[in-house]
C-alpha positions as a LaTeX table, in Angstrom:
\begin{tabular}{lrrr}
\hline
Residue & $x$ (\AA) & $y$ (\AA) & $z$ (\AA) \\
\hline
Met1 & 64.47 & 112.37 & 148.48 \\
Ser2 & 63.93 & 108.61 & 148.62 \\
Ile3 & 61.64 & 107.18 & 151.19 \\
Leu4 & 62.84 & 104.73 & 153.77 \\
Ser5 & 61.55 & 101.19 & 152.68 \\
Thr6 & 60.24 & 98.57 & 155.01 \\
Thr7 & 63.05 & 96.26 & 153.97 \\
Gln8 & 65.79 & 98.82 & 154.79 \\
Ala9 & 64.15 & 99.55 & 158.11 \\
Leu10 & 63.95 & 95.91 & 158.98 \\
Val11 & 67.52 & 95.10 & 158.01 \\
Met12 & 68.90 & 98.02 & 159.90 \\
Leu13 & 66.97 & 97.31 & 163.06 \\
Ala14 & 67.99 & 93.59 & 162.89 \\
Leu15 & 71.62 & 94.55 & 162.47 \\
Gln16 & 71.44 & 96.99 & 165.30 \\
Ser17 & 69.79 & 94.50 & 167.60 \\
Arg18 & 72.55 & 92.00 & 166.76 \\
Met19 & 75.32 & 94.57 & 167.41 \\
Asn20 & 73.77 & 95.48 & 170.76 \\
Ser21 & 73.57 & 91.87 & 171.84 \\
Lys22 & 77.28 & 91.38 & 170.87 \\
Val23 & 78.22 & 94.30 & 173.19 \\
Glu24 & 75.84 & 93.15 & 176.03 \\
Ala25 & 73.55 & 90.15 & 175.89 \\
Gln26 & 71.05 & 91.74 & 178.29 \\
Trp27 & 71.10 & 95.19 & 176.52 \\
Val28 & 67.24 & 95.64 & 176.55 \\
Ser29 & 67.02 & 95.32 & 180.39 \\
Val30 & 70.25 & 97.21 & 181.00 \\
Arg31 & 68.90 & 100.22 & 179.05 \\
Phe32 & 72.00 & 101.92 & 178.14 \\
Pro33 & 71.70 & 105.76 & 177.64 \\
Tyr34 & 71.85 & 105.69 & 173.87 \\
Leu35 & 70.72 & 109.27 & 173.42 \\
Arg36 & 73.65 & 110.43 & 175.62 \\
Ala37 & 75.90 & 108.94 & 172.85 \\
Val38 & 73.93 & 111.04 & 170.34 \\
Val39 & 74.87 & 114.11 & 172.23 \\
Ile40 & 78.59 & 113.25 & 171.98 \\
Glu41 & 78.45 & 112.18 & 168.30 \\
Gly42 & 76.45 & 115.43 & 167.47 \\
Ala43 & 79.42 & 117.49 & 168.99 \\
Glu44 & 81.84 & 115.51 & 166.94 \\
Ala45 & 79.76 & 116.18 & 163.84 \\
Ile46 & 79.91 & 119.87 & 164.55 \\
Glu47 & 83.75 & 119.57 & 164.68 \\
His48 & 83.91 & 117.93 & 161.21 \\
His49 & 81.71 & 120.72 & 159.90 \\
Gly50 & 83.73 & 123.44 & 161.48 \\
Trp51 & 82.21 & 126.07 & 163.80 \\
Lys52 & 85.14 & 128.43 & 164.79 \\
Trp53 & 84.38 & 131.83 & 163.23 \\
Trp54 & 87.82 & 133.13 & 164.27 \\
Lys55 & 89.76 & 130.78 & 161.93 \\
Lys56 & 89.42 & 129.23 & 158.29 \\
Gln57 & 87.94 & 125.64 & 158.51 \\
His58 & 87.12 & 123.04 & 156.00 \\
Cys59 & 83.98 & 121.01 & 156.13 \\
Asp60 & 84.84 & 117.33 & 155.87 \\
Leu61 & 81.50 & 116.04 & 154.23 \\
Ser62 & 82.44 & 112.43 & 154.24 \\
Gln63 & 83.32 & 112.39 & 157.91 \\
Leu64 & 80.27 & 114.49 & 158.66 \\
Gln65 & 78.07 & 111.97 & 156.89 \\
Met66 & 79.82 & 109.18 & 158.92 \\
Glu67 & 79.09 & 110.97 & 162.20 \\
Leu68 & 75.35 & 111.08 & 161.12 \\
Val69 & 75.58 & 107.35 & 160.49 \\
Asp70 & 76.88 & 106.87 & 164.08 \\
Ile71 & 74.03 & 108.87 & 165.39 \\
Trp72 & 71.70 & 106.64 & 163.54 \\
His73 & 72.93 & 103.64 & 165.34 \\
Phe74 & 72.02 & 105.15 & 168.69 \\
Val75 & 68.63 & 106.38 & 167.28 \\
Leu76 & 67.81 & 102.92 & 166.19 \\
Ser77 & 68.94 & 101.53 & 169.61 \\
Glu78 & 66.71 & 103.93 & 171.48 \\
Leu79 & 63.67 & 102.88 & 169.39 \\
Leu80 & 64.40 & 99.25 & 170.02 \\
Ile81 & 64.63 & 100.02 & 173.75 \\
His82 & 61.16 & 101.54 & 173.54 \\
Thr83 & 59.70 & 98.55 & 171.95 \\
Glu84 & 61.65 & 95.96 & 174.05 \\
Asp85 & 63.38 & 94.87 & 170.92 \\
Asp86 & 60.08 & 94.23 & 169.13 \\
Gln87 & 61.55 & 94.92 & 165.61 \\
Val88 & 58.19 & 94.81 & 163.78 \\
Leu89 & 56.75 & 97.48 & 166.16 \\
Ala90 & 60.05 & 99.51 & 165.92 \\
Val91 & 59.63 & 99.37 & 162.01 \\
Gln92 & 56.12 & 100.92 & 162.30 \\
Lys93 & 57.59 & 103.74 & 164.38 \\
Leu94 & 60.48 & 104.23 & 162.08 \\
Leu95 & 58.48 & 104.48 & 158.96 \\
Leu96 & 56.60 & 107.41 & 160.28 \\
Val97 & 59.54 & 109.47 & 159.02 \\
Asn98 & 57.99 & 109.08 & 155.59 \\
Ile99 & 54.87 & 110.82 & 156.68 \\
Thr100 & 54.88 & 114.61 & 155.96 \\
Asp101 & 53.26 & 115.57 & 159.21 \\
Val102 & 55.96 & 113.75 & 161.20 \\
Ser103 & 58.83 & 115.27 & 159.25 \\
Cys104 & 57.33 & 118.86 & 159.37 \\
Asn105 & 59.54 & 121.83 & 159.26 \\
Val106 & 58.76 & 123.20 & 162.69 \\
Leu107 & 60.03 & 121.54 & 165.94 \\
Arg108 & 58.91 & 122.73 & 169.27 \\
Phe109 & 61.36 & 122.40 & 172.08 \\
Asp110 & 61.87 & 124.13 & 175.36 \\
Glu111 & 58.76 & 126.20 & 174.73 \\
Cys112 & 60.31 & 127.59 & 171.54 \\
Asp113 & 59.35 & 126.82 & 167.90 \\
Tyr114 & 62.32 & 126.07 & 165.60 \\
Asp115 & 61.77 & 126.43 & 161.84 \\
Leu116 & 64.13 & 123.82 & 160.40 \\
Asp117 & 64.14 & 125.51 & 156.99 \\
Ser118 & 65.80 & 128.56 & 158.50 \\
Leu119 & 68.38 & 126.88 & 160.54 \\
Asp120 & 71.90 & 126.13 & 159.30 \\
Leu121 & 73.46 & 122.68 & 159.65 \\
Val122 & 75.37 & 123.48 & 162.94 \\
Ser123 & 72.31 & 124.98 & 164.52 \\
Lys124 & 70.42 & 121.84 & 163.69 \\
Leu125 & 73.10 & 119.73 & 165.15 \\
Glu126 & 72.94 & 121.87 & 168.35 \\
Leu127 & 69.11 & 121.28 & 168.34 \\
Leu128 & 69.71 & 117.52 & 168.01 \\
Ile129 & 72.00 & 117.58 & 171.02 \\
Gly130 & 69.26 & 119.45 & 172.97 \\
Val131 & 66.41 & 117.18 & 172.20 \\
Ser132 & 68.74 & 114.21 & 172.91 \\
Val133 & 69.60 & 115.51 & 176.41 \\
Ala134 & 65.95 & 115.81 & 176.99 \\
Arg135 & 65.60 & 112.13 & 175.93 \\
Arg136 & 63.54 & 112.79 & 172.73 \\
Val137 & 63.91 & 111.13 & 169.32 \\
Glu138 & 62.99 & 113.56 & 166.65 \\
Leu139 & 62.92 & 111.68 & 163.26 \\
Gly140 & 61.95 & 114.76 & 161.29 \\
Leu141 & 65.03 & 116.62 & 162.63 \\
Phe142 & 67.31 & 113.73 & 161.67 \\
Lys143 & 65.77 & 113.65 & 158.19 \\
Ser144 & 66.43 & 117.42 & 157.77 \\
Leu145 & 70.03 & 116.81 & 158.86 \\
Met146 & 70.42 & 114.04 & 156.16 \\
Leu147 & 69.29 & 116.46 & 153.55 \\
Asp148 & 71.83 & 119.05 & 154.65 \\
Cys149 & 74.56 & 116.47 & 154.56 \\
Gln150 & 73.61 & 115.46 & 150.98 \\
Met151 & 72.34 & 112.04 & 151.98 \\
Asp152 & 69.02 & 110.12 & 151.22 \\
Trp153 & 67.70 & 106.90 & 152.78 \\
Asp154 & 69.50 & 104.74 & 150.23 \\
Ser155 & 72.96 & 106.37 & 150.98 \\
Leu156 & 72.26 & 106.26 & 154.74 \\
Phe157 & 71.36 & 102.47 & 154.39 \\
Arg158 & 74.59 & 101.71 & 152.53 \\
Gln159 & 76.80 & 103.77 & 155.02 \\
Tyr160 & 74.95 & 102.24 & 157.96 \\
Val161 & 75.65 & 98.73 & 156.81 \\
Ser162 & 79.33 & 99.62 & 156.22 \\
Lys163 & 79.64 & 101.15 & 159.71 \\
Asn164 & 77.92 & 98.18 & 161.23 \\
Val165 & 80.66 & 96.02 & 159.75 \\
Leu166 & 83.30 & 98.26 & 161.30 \\
Asn167 & 81.63 & 98.03 & 164.65 \\
Phe168 & 81.66 & 94.20 & 164.57 \\
Phe169 & 85.30 & 94.38 & 163.43 \\
Arg170 & 86.05 & 96.60 & 166.46 \\
Gln171 & 84.27 & 94.20 & 168.92 \\
Asp172 & 86.13 & 91.18 & 167.29 \\
Asn173 & 89.49 & 92.97 & 167.86 \\
Gly174 & 89.09 & 94.02 & 171.54 \\
Tyr175 & 87.11 & 97.19 & 171.47 \\
Lys176 & 85.20 & 96.44 & 174.68 \\
Glu177 & 88.35 & 95.20 & 176.44 \\
Gly178 & 90.30 & 98.31 & 175.51 \\
Thr179 & 92.89 & 96.48 & 173.36 \\
Tyr180 & 91.60 & 97.69 & 169.94 \\
Arg181 & 93.68 & 100.39 & 168.05 \\
Lys182 & 91.40 & 102.97 & 166.65 \\
Asn183 & 94.20 & 104.81 & 164.79 \\
Trp184 & 96.12 & 103.04 & 162.10 \\
Gln185 & 98.86 & 104.47 & 160.00 \\
Gly186 & 98.07 & 107.96 & 161.35 \\
Arg187 & 94.37 & 107.89 & 160.61 \\
Glu188 & 91.18 & 106.90 & 162.43 \\
Asp189 & 89.54 & 103.63 & 161.40 \\
Asn190 & 86.41 & 105.80 & 160.32 \\
Glu191 & 88.61 & 107.50 & 157.74 \\
His192 & 89.84 & 104.04 & 156.44 \\
Leu193 & 86.36 & 102.84 & 156.19 \\
Val194 & 85.31 & 105.88 & 154.07 \\
Glu195 & 88.19 & 105.24 & 151.72 \\
Ile196 & 87.58 & 101.43 & 151.40 \\
Met197 & 83.84 & 102.17 & 150.74 \\
Thr198 & 84.76 & 104.04 & 147.62 \\
Leu199 & 86.91 & 101.06 & 146.40 \\
Leu200 & 84.05 & 98.34 & 146.74 \\
Asn201 & 80.74 & 97.87 & 145.14 \\
Pro202 & 77.97 & 98.15 & 147.79 \\
Glu203 & 75.54 & 96.18 & 145.54 \\
Asp204 & 77.95 & 93.12 & 145.66 \\
Glu205 & 76.22 & 90.44 & 147.78 \\
Asn206 & 79.52 & 89.85 & 149.42 \\
Tyr207 & 80.11 & 93.48 & 150.25 \\
Pro208 & 79.99 & 93.11 & 154.04 \\
Asp209 & 82.59 & 90.26 & 153.93 \\
Leu210 & 84.84 & 92.07 & 151.48 \\
Leu211 & 84.69 & 95.21 & 153.62 \\
Tyr212 & 85.50 & 93.20 & 156.70 \\
Arg213 & 88.48 & 91.52 & 155.05 \\
Glu214 & 89.87 & 94.82 & 153.77 \\
Leu215 & 89.70 & 96.44 & 157.19 \\
Ala216 & 91.48 & 93.35 & 158.72 \\
Lys217 & 94.23 & 93.69 & 155.98 \\
Arg218 & 94.80 & 97.34 & 156.82 \\
Tyr219 & 94.61 & 96.76 & 160.60 \\
Gln220 & 97.50 & 94.29 & 160.57 \\
Leu221 & 99.86 & 96.52 & 158.54 \\
\hline
\end{tabular}
């Protein structure tokens, strides 16, 4: 698995801080419950994976990955809250995920030891929900979830930047005011985003602008 680079960490934290400021200028002092959002996104990820043993279900890997990217937005926000938006300090905390001892396979929670290697993906998502309710950020658990979702740090970075563009698009089109339409042509905007991402080159220096324009084109149809 690739390691999280300093540049990637800095870029993502800067983008997240900018997004949070767009939603609420005083977001650091307001201290929104970002880990509560992780709880909800974790449940949505379980839905995309499928958990009902009494019926046949299909795991939608692309949407499952996107839910993990959504979770990452809120994890970054929580880290930035802890550092009072000091992004250099937040980078130092974030890069600990590259250290083996921090990404160890055993997580202690609620007086129980959980061996991540022995847990299935849905069980790890349940554990993520539990630690988030307890207001804990567990980077090792998130890294384990990434591996289960066939993601590395490079793919997370690309998908994070893409979803960040979508979040700005939402805000620019009335998301906070309640006038934004999340469903277009019978599909959620997340699904359109995943499809558009396959059509564009993420290495293109104009990738964010191209992605934004394609979202705007579809939104107007």
